[in-house]
PDB file of C-alpha atoms in Angstrom:
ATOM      1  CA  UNK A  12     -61.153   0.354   0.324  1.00 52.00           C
ATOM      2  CA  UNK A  13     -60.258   2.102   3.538  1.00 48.00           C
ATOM      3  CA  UNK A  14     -58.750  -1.172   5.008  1.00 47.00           C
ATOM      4  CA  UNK A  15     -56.592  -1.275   1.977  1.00 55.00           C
ATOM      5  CA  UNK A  16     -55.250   2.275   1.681  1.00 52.00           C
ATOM      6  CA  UNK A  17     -54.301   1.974   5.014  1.00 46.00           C
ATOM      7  CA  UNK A  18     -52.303  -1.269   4.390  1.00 52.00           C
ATOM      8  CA  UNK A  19     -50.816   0.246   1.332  1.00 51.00           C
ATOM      9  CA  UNK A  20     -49.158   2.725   3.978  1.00 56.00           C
ATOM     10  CA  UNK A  21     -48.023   0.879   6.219  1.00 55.00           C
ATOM     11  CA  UNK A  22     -45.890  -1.632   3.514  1.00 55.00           C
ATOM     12  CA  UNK A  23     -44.581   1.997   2.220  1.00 55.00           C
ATOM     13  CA  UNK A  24     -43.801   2.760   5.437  1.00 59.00           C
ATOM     14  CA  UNK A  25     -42.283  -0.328   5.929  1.00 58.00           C
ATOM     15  CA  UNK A  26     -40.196  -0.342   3.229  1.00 55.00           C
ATOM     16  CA  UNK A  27     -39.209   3.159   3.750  1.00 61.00           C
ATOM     17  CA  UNK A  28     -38.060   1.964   7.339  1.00 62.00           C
ATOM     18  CA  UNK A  29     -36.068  -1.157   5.395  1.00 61.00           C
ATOM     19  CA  UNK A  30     -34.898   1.287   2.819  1.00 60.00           C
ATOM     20  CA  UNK A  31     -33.481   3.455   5.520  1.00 58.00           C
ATOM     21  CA  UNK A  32     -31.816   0.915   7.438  1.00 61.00           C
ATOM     22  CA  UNK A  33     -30.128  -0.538   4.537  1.00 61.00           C
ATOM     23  CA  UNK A  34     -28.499   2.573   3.555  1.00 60.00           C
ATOM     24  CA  UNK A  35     -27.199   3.631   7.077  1.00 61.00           C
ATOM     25  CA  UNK A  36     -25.915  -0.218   7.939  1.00 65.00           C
ATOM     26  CA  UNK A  37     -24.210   0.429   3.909  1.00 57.00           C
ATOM     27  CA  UNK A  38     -23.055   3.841   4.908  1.00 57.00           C
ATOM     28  CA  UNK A  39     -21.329   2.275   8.343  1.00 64.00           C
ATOM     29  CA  UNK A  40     -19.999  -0.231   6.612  1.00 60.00           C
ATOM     30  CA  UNK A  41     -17.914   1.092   3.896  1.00 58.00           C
ATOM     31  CA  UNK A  42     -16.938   4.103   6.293  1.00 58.00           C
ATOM     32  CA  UNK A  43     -15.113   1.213   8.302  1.00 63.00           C
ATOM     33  CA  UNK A  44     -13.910  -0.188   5.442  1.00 58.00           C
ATOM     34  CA  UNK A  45     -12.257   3.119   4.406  1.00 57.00           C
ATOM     35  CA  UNK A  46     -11.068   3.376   7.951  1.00 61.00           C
ATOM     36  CA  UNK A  47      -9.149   0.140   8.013  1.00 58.00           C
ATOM     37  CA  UNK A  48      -7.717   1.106   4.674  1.00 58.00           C
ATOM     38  CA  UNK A  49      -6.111   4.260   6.368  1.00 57.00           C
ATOM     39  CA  UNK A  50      -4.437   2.696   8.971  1.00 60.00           C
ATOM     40  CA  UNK A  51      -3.634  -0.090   6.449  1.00 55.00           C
ATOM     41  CA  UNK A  52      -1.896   1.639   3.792  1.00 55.00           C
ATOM     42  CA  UNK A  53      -0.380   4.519   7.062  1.00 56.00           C
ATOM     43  CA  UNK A  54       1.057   1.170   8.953  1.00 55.00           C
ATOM     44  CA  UNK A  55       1.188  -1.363   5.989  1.00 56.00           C
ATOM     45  CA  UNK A  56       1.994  -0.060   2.953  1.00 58.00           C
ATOM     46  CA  UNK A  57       3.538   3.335   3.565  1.00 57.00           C
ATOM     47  CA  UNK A  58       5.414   2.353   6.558  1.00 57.00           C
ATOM     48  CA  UNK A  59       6.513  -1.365   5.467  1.00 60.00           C
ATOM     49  CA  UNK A  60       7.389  -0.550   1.528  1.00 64.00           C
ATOM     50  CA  UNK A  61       9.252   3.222   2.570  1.00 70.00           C
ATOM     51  CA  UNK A  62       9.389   3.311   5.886  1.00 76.00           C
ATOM     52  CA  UNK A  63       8.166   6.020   8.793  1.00 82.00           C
ATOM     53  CA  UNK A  64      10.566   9.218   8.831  1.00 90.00           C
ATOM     54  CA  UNK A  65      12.452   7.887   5.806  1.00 93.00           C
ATOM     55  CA  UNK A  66      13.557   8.979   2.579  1.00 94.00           C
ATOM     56  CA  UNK A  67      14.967   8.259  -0.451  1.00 95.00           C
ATOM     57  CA  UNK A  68      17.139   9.777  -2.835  1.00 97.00           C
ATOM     58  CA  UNK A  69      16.971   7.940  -6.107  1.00 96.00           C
ATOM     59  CA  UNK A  70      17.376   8.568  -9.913  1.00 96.00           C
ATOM     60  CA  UNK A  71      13.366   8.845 -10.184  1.00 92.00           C
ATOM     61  CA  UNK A  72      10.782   7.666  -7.652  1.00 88.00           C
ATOM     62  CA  UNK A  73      10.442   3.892  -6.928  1.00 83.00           C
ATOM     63  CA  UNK A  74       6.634   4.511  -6.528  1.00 73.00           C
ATOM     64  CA  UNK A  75       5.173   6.389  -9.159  1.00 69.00           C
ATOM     65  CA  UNK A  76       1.582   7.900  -8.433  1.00 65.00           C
ATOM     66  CA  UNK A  77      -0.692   9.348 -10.986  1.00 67.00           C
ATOM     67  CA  UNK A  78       0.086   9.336 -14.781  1.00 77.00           C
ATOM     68  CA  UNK A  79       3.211   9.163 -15.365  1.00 81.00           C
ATOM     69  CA  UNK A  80       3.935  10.330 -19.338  1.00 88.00           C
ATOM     70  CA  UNK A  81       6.548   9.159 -22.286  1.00 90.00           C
ATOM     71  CA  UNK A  82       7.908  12.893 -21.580  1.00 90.00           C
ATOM     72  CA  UNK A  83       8.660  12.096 -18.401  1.00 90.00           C
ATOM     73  CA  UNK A  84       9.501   9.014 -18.045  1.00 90.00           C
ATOM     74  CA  UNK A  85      12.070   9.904 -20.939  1.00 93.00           C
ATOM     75  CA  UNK A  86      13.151  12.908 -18.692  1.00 92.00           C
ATOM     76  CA  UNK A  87      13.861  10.563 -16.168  1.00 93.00           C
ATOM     77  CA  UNK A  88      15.689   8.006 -17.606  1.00 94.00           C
ATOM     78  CA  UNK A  89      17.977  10.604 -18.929  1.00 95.00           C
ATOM     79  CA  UNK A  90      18.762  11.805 -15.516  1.00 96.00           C
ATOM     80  CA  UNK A  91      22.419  11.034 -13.815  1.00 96.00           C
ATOM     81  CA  UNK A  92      22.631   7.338 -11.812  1.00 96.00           C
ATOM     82  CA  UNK A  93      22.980   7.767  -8.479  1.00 97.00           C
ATOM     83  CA  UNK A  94      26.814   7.073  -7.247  1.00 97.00           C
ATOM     84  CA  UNK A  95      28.795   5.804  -4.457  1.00 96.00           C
ATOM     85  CA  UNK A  96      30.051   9.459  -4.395  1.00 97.00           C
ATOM     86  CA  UNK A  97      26.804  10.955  -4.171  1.00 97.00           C
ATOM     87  CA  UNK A  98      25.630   8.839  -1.067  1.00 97.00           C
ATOM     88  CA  UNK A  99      28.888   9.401   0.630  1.00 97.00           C
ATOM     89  CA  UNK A 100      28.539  12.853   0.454  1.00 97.00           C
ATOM     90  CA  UNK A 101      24.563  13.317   1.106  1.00 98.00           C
ATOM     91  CA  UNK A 102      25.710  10.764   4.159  1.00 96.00           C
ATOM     92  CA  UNK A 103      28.065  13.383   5.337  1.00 96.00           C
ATOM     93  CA  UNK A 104      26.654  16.314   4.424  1.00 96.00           C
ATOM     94  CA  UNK A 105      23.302  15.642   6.706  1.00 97.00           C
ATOM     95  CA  UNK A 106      24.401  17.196   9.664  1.00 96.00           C
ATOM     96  CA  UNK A 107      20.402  15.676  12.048  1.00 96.00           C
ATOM     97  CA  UNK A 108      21.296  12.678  13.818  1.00 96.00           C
ATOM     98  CA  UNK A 109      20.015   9.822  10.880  1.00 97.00           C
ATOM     99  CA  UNK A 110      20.890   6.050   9.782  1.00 96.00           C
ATOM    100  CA  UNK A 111      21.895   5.675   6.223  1.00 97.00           C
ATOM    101  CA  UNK A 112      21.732   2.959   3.897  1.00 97.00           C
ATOM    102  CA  UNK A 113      22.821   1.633   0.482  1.00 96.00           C
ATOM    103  CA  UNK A 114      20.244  -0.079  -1.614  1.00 96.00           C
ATOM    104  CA  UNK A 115      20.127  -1.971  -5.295  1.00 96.00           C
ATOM    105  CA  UNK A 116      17.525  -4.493  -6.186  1.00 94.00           C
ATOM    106  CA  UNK A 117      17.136  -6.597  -8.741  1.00 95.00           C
ATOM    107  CA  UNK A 118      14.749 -10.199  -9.233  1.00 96.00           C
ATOM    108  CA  UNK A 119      16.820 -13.760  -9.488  1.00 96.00           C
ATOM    109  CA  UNK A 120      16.186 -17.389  -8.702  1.00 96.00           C
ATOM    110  CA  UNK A 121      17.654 -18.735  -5.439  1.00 97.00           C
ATOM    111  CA  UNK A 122      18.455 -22.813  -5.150  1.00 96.00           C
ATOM    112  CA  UNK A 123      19.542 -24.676  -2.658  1.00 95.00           C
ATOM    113  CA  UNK A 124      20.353 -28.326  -2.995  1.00 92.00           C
ATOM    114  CA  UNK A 125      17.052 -29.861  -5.985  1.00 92.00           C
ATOM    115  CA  UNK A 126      15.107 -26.381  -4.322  1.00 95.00           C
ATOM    116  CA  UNK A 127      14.477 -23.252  -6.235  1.00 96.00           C
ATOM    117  CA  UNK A 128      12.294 -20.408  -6.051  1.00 96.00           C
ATOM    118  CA  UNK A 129      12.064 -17.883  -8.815  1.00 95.00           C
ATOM    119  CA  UNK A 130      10.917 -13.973  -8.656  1.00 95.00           C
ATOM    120  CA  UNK A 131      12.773 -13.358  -5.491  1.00 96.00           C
ATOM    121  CA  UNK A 132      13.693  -9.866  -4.842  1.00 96.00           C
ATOM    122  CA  UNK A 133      17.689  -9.629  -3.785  1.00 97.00           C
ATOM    123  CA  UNK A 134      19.174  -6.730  -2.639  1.00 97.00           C
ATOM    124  CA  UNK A 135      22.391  -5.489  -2.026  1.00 97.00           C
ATOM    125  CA  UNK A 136      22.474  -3.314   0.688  1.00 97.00           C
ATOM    126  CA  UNK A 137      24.892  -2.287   3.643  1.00 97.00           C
ATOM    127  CA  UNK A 138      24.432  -3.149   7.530  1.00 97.00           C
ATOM    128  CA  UNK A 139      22.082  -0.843   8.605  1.00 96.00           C
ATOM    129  CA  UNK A 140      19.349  -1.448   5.799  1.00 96.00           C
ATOM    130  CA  UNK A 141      17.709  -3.751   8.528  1.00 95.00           C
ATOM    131  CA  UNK A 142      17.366  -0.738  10.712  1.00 94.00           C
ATOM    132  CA  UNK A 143      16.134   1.342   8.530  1.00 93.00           C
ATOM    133  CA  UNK A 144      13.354  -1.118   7.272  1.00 91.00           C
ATOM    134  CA  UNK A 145      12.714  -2.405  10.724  1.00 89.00           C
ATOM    135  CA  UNK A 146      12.786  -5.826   9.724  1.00 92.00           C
ATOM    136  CA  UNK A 147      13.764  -7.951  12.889  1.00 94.00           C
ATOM    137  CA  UNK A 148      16.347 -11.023  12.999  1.00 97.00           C
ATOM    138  CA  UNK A 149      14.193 -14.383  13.896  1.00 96.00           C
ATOM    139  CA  UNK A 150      17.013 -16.316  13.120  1.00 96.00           C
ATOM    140  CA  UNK A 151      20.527 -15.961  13.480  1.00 97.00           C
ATOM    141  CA  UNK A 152      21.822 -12.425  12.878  1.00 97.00           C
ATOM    142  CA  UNK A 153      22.151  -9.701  10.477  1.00 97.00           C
ATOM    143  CA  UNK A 154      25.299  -8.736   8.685  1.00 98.00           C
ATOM    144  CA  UNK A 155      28.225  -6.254   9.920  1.00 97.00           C
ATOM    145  CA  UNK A 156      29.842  -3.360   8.465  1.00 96.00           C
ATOM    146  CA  UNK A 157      32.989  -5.397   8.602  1.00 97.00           C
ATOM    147  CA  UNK A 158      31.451  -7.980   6.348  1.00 97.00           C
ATOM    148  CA  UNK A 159      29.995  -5.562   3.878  1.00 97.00           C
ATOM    149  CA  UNK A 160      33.491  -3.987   3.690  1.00 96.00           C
ATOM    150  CA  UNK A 161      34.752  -7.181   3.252  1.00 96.00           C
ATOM    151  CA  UNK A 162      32.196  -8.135   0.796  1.00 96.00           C
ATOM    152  CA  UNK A 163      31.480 -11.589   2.227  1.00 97.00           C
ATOM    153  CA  UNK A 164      29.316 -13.872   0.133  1.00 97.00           C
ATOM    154  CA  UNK A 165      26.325 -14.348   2.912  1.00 98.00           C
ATOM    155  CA  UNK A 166      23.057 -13.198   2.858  1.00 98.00           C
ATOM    156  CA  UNK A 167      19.846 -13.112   5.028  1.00 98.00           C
ATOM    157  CA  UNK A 168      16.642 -14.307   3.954  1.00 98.00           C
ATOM    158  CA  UNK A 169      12.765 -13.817   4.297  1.00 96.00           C
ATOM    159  CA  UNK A 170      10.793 -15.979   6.155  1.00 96.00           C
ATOM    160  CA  UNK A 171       8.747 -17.513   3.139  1.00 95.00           C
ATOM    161  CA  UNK A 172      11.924 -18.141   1.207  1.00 97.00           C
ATOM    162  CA  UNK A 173      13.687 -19.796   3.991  1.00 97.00           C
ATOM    163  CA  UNK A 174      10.683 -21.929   4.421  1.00 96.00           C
ATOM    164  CA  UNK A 175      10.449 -22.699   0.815  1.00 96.00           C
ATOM    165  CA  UNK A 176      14.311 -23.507   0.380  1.00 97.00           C
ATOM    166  CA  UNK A 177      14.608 -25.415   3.755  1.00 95.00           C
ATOM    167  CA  UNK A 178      11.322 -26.652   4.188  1.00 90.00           C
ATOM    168  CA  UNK A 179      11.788 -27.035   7.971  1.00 82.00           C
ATOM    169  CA  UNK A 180      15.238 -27.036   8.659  1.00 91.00           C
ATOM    170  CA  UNK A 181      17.874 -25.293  10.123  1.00 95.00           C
ATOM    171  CA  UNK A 182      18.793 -22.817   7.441  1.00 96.00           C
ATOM    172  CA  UNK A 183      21.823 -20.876   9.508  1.00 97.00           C
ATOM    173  CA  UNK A 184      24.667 -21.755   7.873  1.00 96.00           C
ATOM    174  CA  UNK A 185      23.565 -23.205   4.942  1.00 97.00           C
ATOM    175  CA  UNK A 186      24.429 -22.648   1.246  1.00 97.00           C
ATOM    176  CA  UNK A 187      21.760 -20.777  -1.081  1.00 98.00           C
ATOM    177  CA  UNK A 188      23.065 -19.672  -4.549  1.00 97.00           C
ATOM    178  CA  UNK A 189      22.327 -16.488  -6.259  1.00 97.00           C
ATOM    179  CA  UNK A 190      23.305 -15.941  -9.877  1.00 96.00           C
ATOM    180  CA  UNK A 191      25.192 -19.511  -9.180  1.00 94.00           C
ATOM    181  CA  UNK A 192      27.444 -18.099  -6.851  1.00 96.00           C
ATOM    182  CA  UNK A 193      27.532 -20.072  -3.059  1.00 97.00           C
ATOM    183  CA  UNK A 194      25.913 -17.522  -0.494  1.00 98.00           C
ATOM    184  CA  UNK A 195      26.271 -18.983   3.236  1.00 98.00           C
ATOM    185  CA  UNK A 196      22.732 -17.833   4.898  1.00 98.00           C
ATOM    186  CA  UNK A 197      23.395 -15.995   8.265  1.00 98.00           C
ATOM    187  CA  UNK A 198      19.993 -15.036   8.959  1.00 98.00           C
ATOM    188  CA  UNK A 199      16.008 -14.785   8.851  1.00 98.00           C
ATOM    189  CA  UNK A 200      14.030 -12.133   9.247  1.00 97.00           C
ATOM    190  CA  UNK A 201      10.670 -12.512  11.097  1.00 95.00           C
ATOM    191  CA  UNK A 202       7.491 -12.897   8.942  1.00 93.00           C
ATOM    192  CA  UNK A 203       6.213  -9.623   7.408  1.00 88.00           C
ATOM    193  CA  UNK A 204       3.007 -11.018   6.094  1.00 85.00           C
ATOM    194  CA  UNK A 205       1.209  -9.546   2.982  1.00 79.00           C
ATOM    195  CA  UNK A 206       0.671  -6.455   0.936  1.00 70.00           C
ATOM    196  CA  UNK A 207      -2.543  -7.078  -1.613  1.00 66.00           C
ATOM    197  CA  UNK A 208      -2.169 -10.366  -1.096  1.00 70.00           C
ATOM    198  CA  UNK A 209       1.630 -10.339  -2.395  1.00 78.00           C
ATOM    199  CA  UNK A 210       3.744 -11.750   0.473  1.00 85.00           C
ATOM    200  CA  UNK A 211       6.784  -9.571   1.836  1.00 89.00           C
ATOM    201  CA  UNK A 212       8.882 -12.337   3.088  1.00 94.00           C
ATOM    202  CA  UNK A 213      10.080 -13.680  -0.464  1.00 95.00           C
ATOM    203  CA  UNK A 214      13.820 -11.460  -0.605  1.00 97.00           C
ATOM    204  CA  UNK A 215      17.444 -12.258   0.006  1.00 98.00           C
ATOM    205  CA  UNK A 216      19.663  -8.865   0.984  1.00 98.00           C
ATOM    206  CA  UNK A 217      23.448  -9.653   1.118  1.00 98.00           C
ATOM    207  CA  UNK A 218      25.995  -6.690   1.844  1.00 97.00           C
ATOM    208  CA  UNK A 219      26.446  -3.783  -0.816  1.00 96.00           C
ATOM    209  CA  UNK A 220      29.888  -5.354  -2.152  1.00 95.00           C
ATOM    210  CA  UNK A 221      29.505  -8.474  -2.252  1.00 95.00           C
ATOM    211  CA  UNK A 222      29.855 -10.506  -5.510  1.00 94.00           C
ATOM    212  CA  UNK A 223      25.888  -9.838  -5.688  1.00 93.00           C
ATOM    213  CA  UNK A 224      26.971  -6.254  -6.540  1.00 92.00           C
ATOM    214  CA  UNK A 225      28.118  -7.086 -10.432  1.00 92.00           C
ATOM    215  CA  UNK A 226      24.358  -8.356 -11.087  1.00 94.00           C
ATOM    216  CA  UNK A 227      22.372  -5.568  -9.377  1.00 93.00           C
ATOM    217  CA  UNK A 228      23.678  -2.420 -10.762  1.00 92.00           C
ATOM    218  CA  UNK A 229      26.317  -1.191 -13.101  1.00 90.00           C
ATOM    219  CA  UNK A 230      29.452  -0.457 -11.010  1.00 92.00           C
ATOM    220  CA  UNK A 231      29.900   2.283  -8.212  1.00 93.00           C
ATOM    221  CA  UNK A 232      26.240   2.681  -8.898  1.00 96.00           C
ATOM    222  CA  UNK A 233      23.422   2.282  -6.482  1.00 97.00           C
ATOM    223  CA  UNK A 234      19.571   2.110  -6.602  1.00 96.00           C
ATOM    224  CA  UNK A 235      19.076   4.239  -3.874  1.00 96.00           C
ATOM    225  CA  UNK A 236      20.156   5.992  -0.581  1.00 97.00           C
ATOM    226  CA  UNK A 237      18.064   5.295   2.523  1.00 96.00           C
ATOM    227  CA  UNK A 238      17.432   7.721   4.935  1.00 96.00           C
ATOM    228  CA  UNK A 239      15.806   7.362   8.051  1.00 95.00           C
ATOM    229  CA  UNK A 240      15.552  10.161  11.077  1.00 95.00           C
ATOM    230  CA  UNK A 241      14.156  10.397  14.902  1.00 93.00           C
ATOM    231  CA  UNK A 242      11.297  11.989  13.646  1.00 93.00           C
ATOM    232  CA  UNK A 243       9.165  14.030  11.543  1.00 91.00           C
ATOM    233  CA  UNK A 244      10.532  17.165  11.465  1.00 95.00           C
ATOM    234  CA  UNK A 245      14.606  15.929  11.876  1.00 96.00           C
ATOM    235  CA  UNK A 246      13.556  14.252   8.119  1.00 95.00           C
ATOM    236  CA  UNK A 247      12.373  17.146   6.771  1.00 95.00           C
ATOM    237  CA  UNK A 248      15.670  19.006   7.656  1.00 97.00           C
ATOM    238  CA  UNK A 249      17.795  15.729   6.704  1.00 97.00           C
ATOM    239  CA  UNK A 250      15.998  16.303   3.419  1.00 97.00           C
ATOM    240  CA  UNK A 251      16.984  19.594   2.420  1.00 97.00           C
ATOM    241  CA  UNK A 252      20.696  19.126   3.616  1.00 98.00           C
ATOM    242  CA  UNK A 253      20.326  16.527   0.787  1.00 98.00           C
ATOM    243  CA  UNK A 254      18.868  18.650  -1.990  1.00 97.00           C
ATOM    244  CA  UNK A 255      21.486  20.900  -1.257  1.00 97.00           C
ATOM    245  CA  UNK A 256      24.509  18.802  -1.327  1.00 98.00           C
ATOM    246  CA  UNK A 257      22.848  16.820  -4.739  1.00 98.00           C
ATOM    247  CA  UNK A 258      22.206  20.027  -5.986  1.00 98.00           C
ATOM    248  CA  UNK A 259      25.468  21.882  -5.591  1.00 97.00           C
ATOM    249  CA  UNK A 260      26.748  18.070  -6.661  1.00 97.00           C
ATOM    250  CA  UNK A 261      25.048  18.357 -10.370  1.00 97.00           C
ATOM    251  CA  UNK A 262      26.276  22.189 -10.584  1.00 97.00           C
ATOM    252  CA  UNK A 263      21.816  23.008 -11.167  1.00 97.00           C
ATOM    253  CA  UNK A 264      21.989  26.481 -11.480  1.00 96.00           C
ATOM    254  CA  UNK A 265      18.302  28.128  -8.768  1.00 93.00           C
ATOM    255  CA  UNK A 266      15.636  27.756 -11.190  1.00 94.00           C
ATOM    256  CA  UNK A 267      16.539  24.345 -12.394  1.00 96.00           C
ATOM    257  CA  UNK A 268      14.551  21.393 -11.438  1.00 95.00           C
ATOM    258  CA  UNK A 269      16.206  18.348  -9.545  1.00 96.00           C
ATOM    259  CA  UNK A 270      17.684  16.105 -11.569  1.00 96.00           C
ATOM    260  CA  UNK A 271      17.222  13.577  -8.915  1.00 97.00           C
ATOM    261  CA  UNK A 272      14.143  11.987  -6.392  1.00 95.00           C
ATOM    262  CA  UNK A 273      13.863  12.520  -2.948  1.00 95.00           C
ATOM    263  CA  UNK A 274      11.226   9.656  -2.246  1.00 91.00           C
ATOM    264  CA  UNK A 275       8.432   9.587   1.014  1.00 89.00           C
ATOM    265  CA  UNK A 276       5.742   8.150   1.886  1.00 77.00           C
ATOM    266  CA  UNK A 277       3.830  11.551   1.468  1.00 71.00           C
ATOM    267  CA  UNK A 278       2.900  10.876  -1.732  1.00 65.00           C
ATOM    268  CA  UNK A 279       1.395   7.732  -1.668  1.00 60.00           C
ATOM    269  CA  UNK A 280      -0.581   8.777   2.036  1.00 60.00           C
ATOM    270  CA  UNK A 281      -1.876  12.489  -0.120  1.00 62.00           C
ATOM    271  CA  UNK A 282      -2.765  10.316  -2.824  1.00 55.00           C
ATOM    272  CA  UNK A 283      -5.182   7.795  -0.770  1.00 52.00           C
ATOM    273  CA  UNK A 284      -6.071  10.291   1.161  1.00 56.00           C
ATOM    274  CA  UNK A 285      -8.271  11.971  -1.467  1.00 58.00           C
ATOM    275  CA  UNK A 286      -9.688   9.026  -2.687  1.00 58.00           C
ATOM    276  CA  UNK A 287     -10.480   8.157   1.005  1.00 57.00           C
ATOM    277  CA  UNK A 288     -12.271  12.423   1.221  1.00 61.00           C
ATOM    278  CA  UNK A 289     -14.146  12.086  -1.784  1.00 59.00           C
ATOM    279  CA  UNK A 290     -15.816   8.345  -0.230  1.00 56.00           C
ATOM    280  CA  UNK A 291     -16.410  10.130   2.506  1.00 58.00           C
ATOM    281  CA  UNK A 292     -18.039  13.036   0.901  1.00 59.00           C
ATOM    282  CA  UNK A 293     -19.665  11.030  -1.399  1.00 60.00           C
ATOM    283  CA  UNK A 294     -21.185   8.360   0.988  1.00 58.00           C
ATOM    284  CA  UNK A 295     -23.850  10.263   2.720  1.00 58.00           C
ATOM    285  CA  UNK A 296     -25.476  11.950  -0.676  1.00 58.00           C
ATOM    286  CA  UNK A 297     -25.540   7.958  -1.681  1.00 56.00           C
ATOM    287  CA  UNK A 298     -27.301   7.450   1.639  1.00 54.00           C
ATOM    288  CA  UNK A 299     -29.855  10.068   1.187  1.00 55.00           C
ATOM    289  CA  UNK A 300     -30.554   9.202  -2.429  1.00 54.00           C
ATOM    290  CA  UNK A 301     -31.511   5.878  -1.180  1.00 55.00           C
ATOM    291  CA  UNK A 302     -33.179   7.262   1.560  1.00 53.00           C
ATOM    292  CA  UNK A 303     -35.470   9.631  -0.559  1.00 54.00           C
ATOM    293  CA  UNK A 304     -36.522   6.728  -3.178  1.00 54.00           C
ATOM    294  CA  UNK A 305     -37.240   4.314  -0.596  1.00 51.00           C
ATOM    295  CA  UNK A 306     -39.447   6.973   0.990  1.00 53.00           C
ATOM    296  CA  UNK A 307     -41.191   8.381  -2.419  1.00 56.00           C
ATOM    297  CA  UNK A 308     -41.516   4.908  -3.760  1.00 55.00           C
TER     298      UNK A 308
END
């Protein structure tokens, strides 16, 4: 009987000791997990999709976090395009040394020769987009301001889509066509790699007034200004130069809300932030629950 009591114990203890283990190997686990995330959707996400010490000012936000309602999405769609008039003069009006960039993006098929890919995001944008997004030139070069100005029917490319069109070959100076209309490629950009599994090197940018321009937005219209500063604090300074030269722009009297989005990456990094608090709040009571039954079982 003695001999086994004493067993008894020592498999409780033993399975106490498993129990244990188990939980704090769990515990170290998903706290790396949740680490990697952070720098994932800091360097990633946040800083590949809008970009470090950038903004945006757009009609609404490109990235909407939370729940957005009919209400407001109703609000926003009722809200003033953004012009060619309005970038000029936030462009001017921001007084911290910046770059500044037109955007518009819309999705098309691209073919050249019997090739086609479908789903491809094309953007019009002017020369210093590349900058701004830091997306490097593998191959061949990017455009000029003289060419956007010009409105020149080339375009450069992401690496997947080059590979995809050209399967191998030499696609500088080659012929894709967007929308049917001859584009001569100029360039490639260097692999970006993926975002939840969704690859970033699938787009086609051409300059801002190019024939492209009649397909992406209505005219003297743009998606978006770019904004992109030295640092931190020069962007949040660029940023309320902005407000105040959209605001005095749409004649919004003090205690009017913006009719317009100034987009960061603040958002989206406060938003996985808490999520990435509460699993580490939450994690060690899950630990010590396990803990406790393994013990008391």
């Amino acid at each position: 009987m003695a001999f086994q009591t004493i067993r008894a114990q020592k498999l409780k203890s033993g399975f106490s000791i498993i129990g244990v283990f188990i939980g704090v190997m769990f515990l170290i686990a998903v706290v790396s997990v949740v680490e990697g995330m952070n720098r994932y959707m800091t360097d990633k996400f946040a800083g590949t999709l809008l970009g470090v010490n950038t903004f945006r000012l757009r009609q609404f936000p490109d990235v909407q976090i939370g729940n957005v309602t009919d209400s407001m999405w109703r609000t926003w769609m009722r809200r003033p395009r953004v012009t060619y008039e309005d970038a000029q003069a936030v462009a001017q009006g921001v007084s911290v040394p910046v770059l500044a960039a037109w955007e518009s993006n819309t999705r098309a098929a691209l073919s050249a020769g019997r090739r086609q890919v479908k789903e491809v995001q094309v953007t019009a944008a002017t020369e210093l987009y590349f900058d701004i997004r830091s997306l490097n030139i593998e191959q061949g070069r990017a455009f000029t301001g003289q060419e956007v100005q010009a409105g020149l029917p080339i375009v450069v490319l992401g690496h997947d889509l080059a590979d995809k069109l050209f399967e191998g070959q030499d696609p500088i100076g080659r012929d894709v066509k967007i929308f049917d209309i001859p584009y001569r490629v100029i360039g490639v950009v260097e692999k970006q790699g993926n975002l939840f599994g969704l690859s970033l090197d699938k787009f086609a940018v051409a300059p801002a007034s190019a024939p492209l321009k009649r397909y992406v937005n209505q005219p003297r219209v743009i998606d978006a200004l770019a904004i992109k500063a030295g640092t931190q604090a020069d962007m949040r300074e660029a940023m309320a130069q902005a407000e105040a030269v959209m605001r005095s722009r749409r004649h919004l009297r003090p205690r009017e809300p913006d009719n317009f989005a100034l987009e960061t990456a603040d958002e989206v990094l406060d938003f996985w932030g808490k999520i990435s608090r509460i699993l580490f709040y939450a994690l060690p009571g899950l630990v010590a629950v396990s803990s406790w039954a393994a013990s008391s079982s």
